[in-house]
Amino acid sequence: MIDFSKLAEPFPAEDIEWRVSRAGNGKKGIFCFVLAYITARAIQKRLDDVCGPANWRNEEPRIIDVNGKTAFACGISVRVNDEWITKWDVAEPTNIEPAKGAFSGAMKRAGAQFGIGRYLYYLEETYADTSDDAPKGSRDWNYAKLPEKHGGTSYYWKTPTLPAWALPKEKEHEITESDLGNLKKAWREKFAADVKNPADLREGFTRFVVSVVGEFPSADFTLWTRDAMERCQQRIKETTEPGGISSDVPFN
């Protein structure tokens, strides 16, 4: 039996590639923002490891036309109890190696349909440090050029560090669904004992977590770290005047 939750687990940093999403000239010089993507090879290995090489496949690619623009459709099929489940997604051709780039992009999107790398969507844009020259001996700096409309200047940007929740967890640091359930129970008893509306409870709990450890998909226990869990538990214990779950809750 395939454990689909394993497909959605975070990848090591070396399986993540970063691409410039926007860059330009600011008051302090060149600025650069990047987005994180999972590599197609990492997706293939994850499917091999979780499903087994014989239990997944790529469907024959399709080239489709959307309002006069060409797109590449990729399907990933997984065999479950002798039945094949297929999920599709699309991507536009890239400037370099258009067909290969489109297939790779579509496969990444199709993989996200199964949960593979979907957690990276929570990262959104990440600021990257920039420099006119790459420090000698460092592999963390990447060459780039500004768009021509911004002068076309060459620069280097530094690969960002992924937050702890977006990296694989060591066994001793893993959080179980029960752990998260216990934290929610402790939070509710302290801050929202009289609240009945589930939406208000979810919003209040999320606001509490963000105030303590920052924003991340806190509803997914697989993305919690032991440190984040302990910091939230400690804040609950230390708060002497909870005051309910309104926006003025004294969590800070």
GROMACS .gro file of N, CA and C in nm, residues 104-161:
model
  174
  104SER      N    1   0.957   1.952  -1.820
  104SER     CA    2   1.003   1.954  -1.681
  104SER      C    3   0.909   2.037  -1.594
  105GLY      N    4   0.869   2.154  -1.644
  105GLY     CA    5   0.778   2.239  -1.568
  105GLY      C    6   0.643   2.174  -1.548
  106ALA      N    7   0.591   2.110  -1.653
  106ALA     CA    8   0.461   2.044  -1.641
  106ALA      C    9   0.467   1.927  -1.546
  107MET      N   10   0.580   1.854  -1.546
  107MET     CA   11   0.594   1.741  -1.455
  107MET      C   12   0.597   1.787  -1.309
  108LYS      N   13   0.665   1.898  -1.285
  108LYS     CA   14   0.669   1.952  -1.149
  108LYS      C   15   0.529   1.988  -1.101
  109ARG      N   16   0.451   2.048  -1.189
  109ARG     CA   17   0.314   2.086  -1.154
  109ARG      C   18   0.227   1.962  -1.133
  110ALA      N   19   0.246   1.861  -1.219
  110ALA     CA   20   0.170   1.738  -1.204
  110ALA      C   21   0.208   1.667  -1.074
  111GLY      N   22   0.338   1.673  -1.039
  111GLY     CA   23   0.383   1.614  -0.914
  111GLY      C   24   0.318   1.681  -0.793
  112ALA      N   25   0.303   1.814  -0.803
  112ALA     CA   26   0.239   1.887  -0.693
  112ALA      C   27   0.094   1.843  -0.674
  113GLN      N   28   0.031   1.793  -0.782
  113GLN     CA   29  -0.106   1.742  -0.770
  113GLN      C   30  -0.111   1.623  -0.675
  114PHE      N   31   0.001   1.550  -0.666
  114PHE     CA   32   0.012   1.438  -0.572
  114PHE      C   33   0.073   1.482  -0.439
  115GLY      N   34   0.101   1.612  -0.426
  115GLY     CA   35   0.159   1.664  -0.302
  115GLY      C   36   0.309   1.678  -0.306
  116ILE      N   37   0.375   1.635  -0.413
  116ILE     CA   38   0.521   1.639  -0.420
  116ILE      C   39   0.569   1.783  -0.437
  117GLY      N   40   0.641   1.833  -0.338
  117GLY     CA   41   0.694   1.969  -0.344
  117GLY      C   42   0.592   2.077  -0.325
  118ARG      N   43   0.469   2.042  -0.293
  118ARG     CA   44   0.365   2.144  -0.281
  118ARG      C   45   0.393   2.242  -0.168
  119TYR      N   46   0.464   2.197  -0.066
  119TYR     CA   47   0.494   2.283   0.049
  119TYR      C   48   0.576   2.406   0.007
  120LEU      N   49   0.647   2.395  -0.106
  120LEU     CA   50   0.730   2.508  -0.150
  120LEU      C   51   0.646   2.629  -0.190
  121TYR      N   52   0.517   2.607  -0.221
  121TYR     CA   53   0.431   2.719  -0.256
  121TYR      C   54   0.418   2.817  -0.140
  122TYR      N   55   0.437   2.768  -0.018
  122TYR     CA   56   0.425   2.855   0.099
  122TYR      C   57   0.544   2.950   0.113
  123LEU      N   58   0.653   2.923   0.043
  123LEU     CA   59   0.770   3.009   0.053
  123LEU      C   60   0.749   3.142  -0.018
  124GLU      N   61   0.670   3.141  -0.127
  124GLU     CA   62   0.651   3.259  -0.208
  124GLU      C   63   0.787   3.317  -0.250
  125GLU      N   64   0.796   3.448  -0.266
  125GLU     CA   65   0.923   3.508  -0.307
  125GLU      C   66   1.016   3.522  -0.186
  126THR      N   67   1.145   3.496  -0.210
  126THR     CA   68   1.245   3.508  -0.104
  126THR      C   69   1.353   3.607  -0.147
  127TYR      N   70   1.388   3.697  -0.058
  127TYR     CA   71   1.492   3.795  -0.088
  127TYR      C   72   1.627   3.725  -0.093
  128ALA      N   73   1.709   3.761  -0.192
  128ALA     CA   74   1.844   3.704  -0.204
  128ALA      C   75   1.947   3.816  -0.197
  129ASP      N   76   2.053   3.794  -0.121
  129ASP     CA   77   2.162   3.891  -0.115
  129ASP      C   78   2.229   3.899  -0.253
  130THR      N   79   2.276   4.017  -0.289
  130THR     CA   80   2.342   4.036  -0.419
  130THR      C   81   2.482   4.095  -0.401
  131SER      N   82   2.564   4.076  -0.503
  131SER     CA   83   2.701   4.127  -0.500
  131SER      C   84   2.748   4.150  -0.643
  132ASP      N   85   2.841   4.244  -0.660
  132ASP     CA   86   2.899   4.267  -0.792
  132ASP      C   87   2.991   4.153  -0.833
  133ASP      N   88   3.053   4.090  -0.734
  133ASP     CA   89   3.145   3.979  -0.758
  133ASP      C   90   3.114   3.865  -0.661
  134ALA      N   91   3.128   3.742  -0.708
  134ALA     CA   92   3.106   3.627  -0.622
  134ALA      C   93   3.228   3.604  -0.533
  135PRO      N   94   3.208   3.585  -0.402
  135PRO     CA   95   3.321   3.556  -0.313
  135PRO      C   96   3.397   3.433  -0.360
  136LYS      N   97   3.530   3.438  -0.356
  136LYS     CA   98   3.611   3.327  -0.402
  136LYS      C   99   3.587   3.201  -0.316
  137GLY      N  100   3.577   3.087  -0.383
  137GLY     CA  101   3.561   2.960  -0.313
  137GLY      C  102   3.420   2.930  -0.267
  138SER      N  103   3.325   3.018  -0.293
  138SER     CA  104   3.188   2.996  -0.250
  138SER      C  105   3.104   2.940  -0.365
  139ARG      N  106   3.025   2.839  -0.334
  139ARG     CA  107   2.935   2.780  -0.433
  139ARG      C  108   2.792   2.829  -0.417
  140ASP      N  109   2.771   2.919  -0.322
  140ASP     CA  110   2.636   2.965  -0.292
  140ASP      C  111   2.592   3.083  -0.377
  141TRP      N  112   2.684   3.135  -0.462
  141TRP     CA  113   2.653   3.254  -0.540
  141TRP      C  114   2.626   3.217  -0.685
  142ASN      N  115   2.527   3.284  -0.744
  142ASN     CA  116   2.482   3.251  -0.879
  142ASN      C  117   2.490   3.374  -0.969
  143TYR      N  118   2.537   3.353  -1.091
  143TYR     CA  119   2.550   3.463  -1.187
  143TYR      C  120   2.415   3.495  -1.251
  144ALA      N  121   2.389   3.623  -1.274
  144ALA     CA  122   2.265   3.665  -1.340
  144ALA      C  123   2.287   3.802  -1.405
  145LYS      N  124   2.193   3.839  -1.489
  145LYS     CA  125   2.195   3.972  -1.551
  145LYS      C  126   2.057   4.035  -1.536
  146LEU      N  127   2.057   4.165  -1.512
  146LEU     CA  128   1.930   4.236  -1.505
  146LEU      C  129   1.866   4.240  -1.643
  147PRO      N  130   1.733   4.250  -1.649
  147PRO     CA  131   1.668   4.268  -1.779
  147PRO      C  132   1.720   4.394  -1.847
  148GLU      N  133   1.716   4.396  -1.979
  148GLU     CA  134   1.767   4.511  -2.053
  148GLU      C  135   1.699   4.641  -2.013
  149LYS      N  136   1.570   4.633  -1.978
  149LYS     CA  137   1.499   4.755  -1.939
  149LYS      C  138   1.553   4.812  -1.809
  150HIS      N  139   1.629   4.729  -1.732
  150HIS     CA  140   1.691   4.777  -1.608
  150HIS      C  141   1.841   4.795  -1.625
  151GLY      N  142   1.888   4.793  -1.750
  151GLY     CA  143   2.029   4.821  -1.776
  151GLY      C  144   2.112   4.701  -1.816
  152GLY      N  145   2.062   4.578  -1.795
  152GLY     CA  146   2.135   4.458  -1.834
  152GLY      C  147   2.262   4.433  -1.754
  153THR      N  148   2.276   4.493  -1.637
  153THR     CA  149   2.396   4.479  -1.556
  153THR      C  150   2.413   4.336  -1.503
  154SER      N  151   2.537   4.286  -1.503
  154SER     CA  152   2.567   4.155  -1.447
  154SER      C  153   2.579   4.165  -1.296
  155TYR      N  154   2.538   4.060  -1.226
  155TYR     CA  155   2.548   4.057  -1.080
  155TYR      C  156   2.546   3.913  -1.032
  156TYR      N  157   2.568   3.893  -0.904
  156TYR     CA  158   2.560   3.761  -0.843
  156TYR      C  159   2.458   3.764  -0.730
  157TRP      N  160   2.383   3.656  -0.714
  157TRP     CA  161   2.289   3.647  -0.602
  157TRP      C  162   2.317   3.520  -0.523
  158LYS      N  163   2.294   3.528  -0.392
  158LYS     CA  164   2.326   3.417  -0.302
  158LYS      C  165   2.205   3.327  -0.281
  159THR      N  166   2.227   3.197  -0.292
  159THR     CA  167   2.121   3.100  -0.269
  159THR      C  168   2.068   3.114  -0.125
  160PRO      N  169   1.938   3.137  -0.106
  160PRO     CA  170   1.884   3.152   0.030
  160PRO      C  171   1.890   3.022   0.108
  161THR      N  172   1.878   3.034   0.238
  161THR     CA  173   1.871   2.918   0.327
  161THR      C  174   1.725   2.883   0.349
   0.00000   0.00000   0.00000
